Amino acid sequence: MEPSLQDVGIAVKRLQWRHHTEASKALAELGVSLPQWDVLRRLHEHPEASLHELAQLTFQTDQSMGSLATRMVARGLIERLEGPGRAVRHRLTPEGERIREAGETILDTVLSASVGALSRSERATLLELLRKAGG
């Protein structure tokens, strides 16, 4: 029997939910949430990103990213930098980088239990198909 579109959608959502749940529990031991760790990861990849850029990279609204960034600045995970014009840029602090690195190990462990069970070629195919479906 051919899987329905809903069957495929639910399978993708179930895997995402599993990753989110397991990663959130493990990251809590570092004192950060999954969205906070994602901001650290994205800032590592995009140094001095603006608030708007971070919101787009982490699938948040500008307003929710602003609130999250304020909390992360207060915790010493990121810092604000003056940018060109009115733009405010952000960068990791040494503590933010430490948490990002520790979180990377956690996420690799979580993902190894699922997509890590696939062969290299299966992972490549899965990535290709997800990118194709996601636009």
mmCIF file of C-alpha atoms in Angstrom:
data_model
loop_
_atom_site.group_PDB
_atom_site.id
_atom_site.type_symbol
_atom_site.label_atom_id
_atom_site.label_comp_id
_atom_site.label_asym_id
_atom_site.label_seq_id
_atom_site.Cartn_x
_atom_site.Cartn_y
_atom_site.Cartn_z
ATOM 1 C CA MET A 1 0.000 0.000 0.000
ATOM 2 C CA GLU A 2 1.308 3.427 -0.970
ATOM 3 C CA PRO A 3 1.810 5.795 1.986
ATOM 4 C CA SER A 4 -0.491 8.781 2.043
ATOM 5 C CA LEU A 5 0.777 12.343 2.192
ATOM 6 C CA GLN A 6 -0.478 12.464 5.777
ATOM 7 C CA ASP A 7 1.424 9.283 6.683
ATOM 8 C CA VAL A 8 4.651 10.859 5.425
ATOM 9 C CA GLY A 9 3.914 14.175 7.140
ATOM 10 C CA ILE A 10 3.196 12.464 10.445
ATOM 11 C CA ALA A 11 6.391 10.393 10.202
ATOM 12 C CA VAL A 12 8.446 13.562 9.642
ATOM 13 C CA LYS A 13 6.689 15.285 12.556
ATOM 14 C CA ARG A 14 7.162 12.254 14.834
ATOM 15 C CA LEU A 15 10.914 12.217 14.151
ATOM 16 C CA GLN A 16 11.154 15.981 14.684
ATOM 17 C CA TRP A 17 9.201 15.686 17.953
ATOM 18 C CA ARG A 18 11.508 12.891 19.151
ATOM 19 C CA HIS A 19 14.604 14.964 18.383
ATOM 20 C CA HIS A 20 13.109 18.052 20.026
ATOM 21 C CA THR A 21 12.054 16.208 23.176
ATOM 22 C CA GLU A 22 15.323 14.342 23.677
ATOM 23 C CA ALA A 23 17.509 17.345 22.854
ATOM 24 C CA SER A 24 15.493 19.648 25.121
ATOM 25 C CA LYS A 25 15.912 17.315 28.095
ATOM 26 C CA ALA A 26 19.652 16.952 27.554
ATOM 27 C CA LEU A 27 20.263 20.660 26.879
ATOM 28 C CA ALA A 28 18.402 21.556 30.081
ATOM 29 C CA GLU A 29 21.339 20.014 31.943
ATOM 30 C CA LEU A 30 23.495 22.765 30.392
ATOM 31 C CA GLY A 31 20.965 25.357 31.505
ATOM 32 C CA VAL A 32 19.716 26.251 28.028
ATOM 33 C CA SER A 33 16.648 25.535 25.967
ATOM 34 C CA LEU A 34 16.740 24.155 22.442
ATOM 35 C CA PRO A 35 15.847 27.587 20.959
ATOM 36 C CA GLN A 36 18.674 29.190 22.960
ATOM 37 C CA TRP A 37 21.148 26.572 21.775
ATOM 38 C CA ASP A 38 19.947 27.093 18.209
ATOM 39 C CA VAL A 39 20.726 30.814 18.530
ATOM 40 C CA LEU A 40 24.229 29.945 19.759
ATOM 41 C CA ARG A 41 24.692 27.557 16.828
ATOM 42 C CA ARG A 42 23.482 30.094 14.295
ATOM 43 C CA LEU A 43 25.649 32.876 15.753
ATOM 44 C CA HIS A 44 28.642 30.563 15.455
ATOM 45 C CA GLU A 45 27.788 30.028 11.782
ATOM 46 C CA HIS A 46 26.843 33.693 11.167
ATOM 47 C CA PRO A 47 29.025 35.870 13.400
ATOM 48 C CA GLU A 48 27.623 39.323 14.153
ATOM 49 C CA ALA A 49 24.155 38.498 12.833
ATOM 50 C CA SER A 50 21.426 41.055 13.419
ATOM 51 C CA LEU A 51 18.357 40.317 15.503
ATOM 52 C CA HIS A 52 16.252 40.012 12.355
ATOM 53 C CA GLU A 53 18.748 37.629 10.752
ATOM 54 C CA LEU A 54 18.762 35.481 13.898
ATOM 55 C CA ALA A 55 14.968 35.422 13.930
ATOM 56 C CA GLN A 56 14.904 34.159 10.356
ATOM 57 C CA LEU A 57 17.655 31.592 10.944
ATOM 58 C CA THR A 58 15.929 30.182 14.042
ATOM 59 C CA PHE A 59 12.326 30.287 12.741
ATOM 60 C CA GLN A 60 11.181 32.917 15.233
ATOM 61 C CA THR A 61 9.456 36.259 15.003
ATOM 62 C CA ASP A 62 11.548 39.385 15.484
ATOM 63 C CA GLN A 63 9.679 40.039 18.739
ATOM 64 C CA SER A 64 10.279 36.579 20.225
ATOM 65 C CA MET A 65 13.912 36.693 19.108
ATOM 66 C CA GLY A 66 14.278 40.067 20.822
ATOM 67 C CA SER A 67 13.001 38.656 24.099
ATOM 68 C CA LEU A 68 15.189 35.575 23.789
ATOM 69 C CA ALA A 69 18.283 37.645 22.961
ATOM 70 C CA THR A 70 17.667 39.904 25.963
ATOM 71 C CA ARG A 71 17.599 36.867 28.270
ATOM 72 C CA MET A 72 20.714 35.424 26.636
ATOM 73 C CA VAL A 73 22.601 38.711 27.011
ATOM 74 C CA ALA A 74 21.613 38.823 30.696
ATOM 75 C CA ARG A 75 22.960 35.273 31.134
ATOM 76 C CA GLY A 76 26.238 36.174 29.461
ATOM 77 C CA LEU A 77 25.782 33.816 26.488
ATOM 78 C CA ILE A 78 25.772 36.470 23.778
ATOM 79 C CA GLU A 79 26.646 40.135 23.584
ATOM 80 C CA ARG A 80 25.379 43.033 21.529
ATOM 81 C CA LEU A 81 27.635 45.049 19.254
ATOM 82 C CA GLU A 82 26.989 48.372 17.593
ATOM 83 C CA GLY A 83 26.449 47.885 13.900
ATOM 84 C CA PRO A 84 26.160 50.188 10.916
ATOM 85 C CA GLY A 85 23.352 52.702 11.316
ATOM 86 C CA ARG A 86 20.772 51.487 13.808
ATOM 87 C CA ALA A 87 21.625 47.825 13.319
ATOM 88 C CA VAL A 88 22.597 45.886 16.404
ATOM 89 C CA ARG A 89 24.766 42.859 15.845
ATOM 90 C CA HIS A 90 25.311 39.919 18.179
ATOM 91 C CA ARG A 91 28.167 37.566 18.931
ATOM 92 C CA LEU A 92 28.929 34.665 21.214
ATOM 93 C CA THR A 93 30.654 35.192 24.521
ATOM 94 C CA PRO A 94 33.215 32.623 25.684
ATOM 95 C CA GLU A 95 30.485 31.077 27.878
ATOM 96 C CA GLY A 96 28.104 30.986 24.924
ATOM 97 C CA GLU A 97 30.751 29.237 22.838
ATOM 98 C CA ARG A 98 31.339 26.695 25.619
ATOM 99 C CA ILE A 99 27.607 25.924 25.805
ATOM 100 C CA ARG A 100 27.369 25.737 21.998
ATOM 101 C CA GLU A 101 30.163 23.188 21.826
ATOM 102 C CA ALA A 102 28.691 21.077 24.634
ATOM 103 C CA GLY A 103 25.260 21.262 22.982
ATOM 104 C CA GLU A 104 26.719 20.150 19.676
ATOM 105 C CA THR A 105 27.871 16.921 21.320
ATOM 106 C CA ILE A 106 24.409 16.462 22.822
ATOM 107 C CA LEU A 107 22.652 16.959 19.480
ATOM 108 C CA ASP A 108 25.045 14.586 17.740
ATOM 109 C CA THR A 109 24.187 11.952 20.354
ATOM 110 C CA VAL A 110 20.442 12.505 19.939
ATOM 111 C CA LEU A 111 20.641 12.373 16.157
ATOM 112 C CA SER A 112 22.921 9.349 16.091
ATOM 113 C CA ALA A 113 20.134 7.277 17.655
ATOM 114 C CA SER A 114 17.862 7.980 14.684
ATOM 115 C CA VAL A 115 19.360 9.292 11.462
ATOM 116 C CA GLY A 116 22.742 7.941 12.545
ATOM 117 C CA ALA A 117 21.329 4.459 12.036
ATOM 118 C CA LEU A 118 21.034 5.189 8.310
ATOM 119 C CA SER A 119 23.895 4.516 5.929
ATOM 120 C CA ARG A 120 25.815 7.462 4.506
ATOM 121 C CA SER A 121 23.981 7.143 1.190
ATOM 122 C CA GLU A 122 20.592 6.855 2.938
ATOM 123 C CA ARG A 123 21.338 10.040 4.908
ATOM 124 C CA ALA A 124 22.316 11.816 1.673
ATOM 125 C CA THR A 125 19.094 10.670 0.020
ATOM 126 C CA LEU A 126 17.006 11.697 3.031
ATOM 127 C CA LEU A 127 18.610 15.142 3.079
ATOM 128 C CA GLU A 128 18.080 15.551 -0.653
ATOM 129 C CA LEU A 129 14.419 14.552 -0.384
ATOM 130 C CA LEU A 130 13.748 16.799 2.618
ATOM 131 C CA ARG A 131 15.361 19.753 0.844
ATOM 132 C CA LYS A 132 13.342 18.999 -2.278
ATOM 133 C CA ALA A 133 10.088 18.821 -0.290
ATOM 134 C CA GLY A 134 10.954 21.887 1.797
ATOM 135 C CA GLY A 135 11.613 24.118 -1.165
#
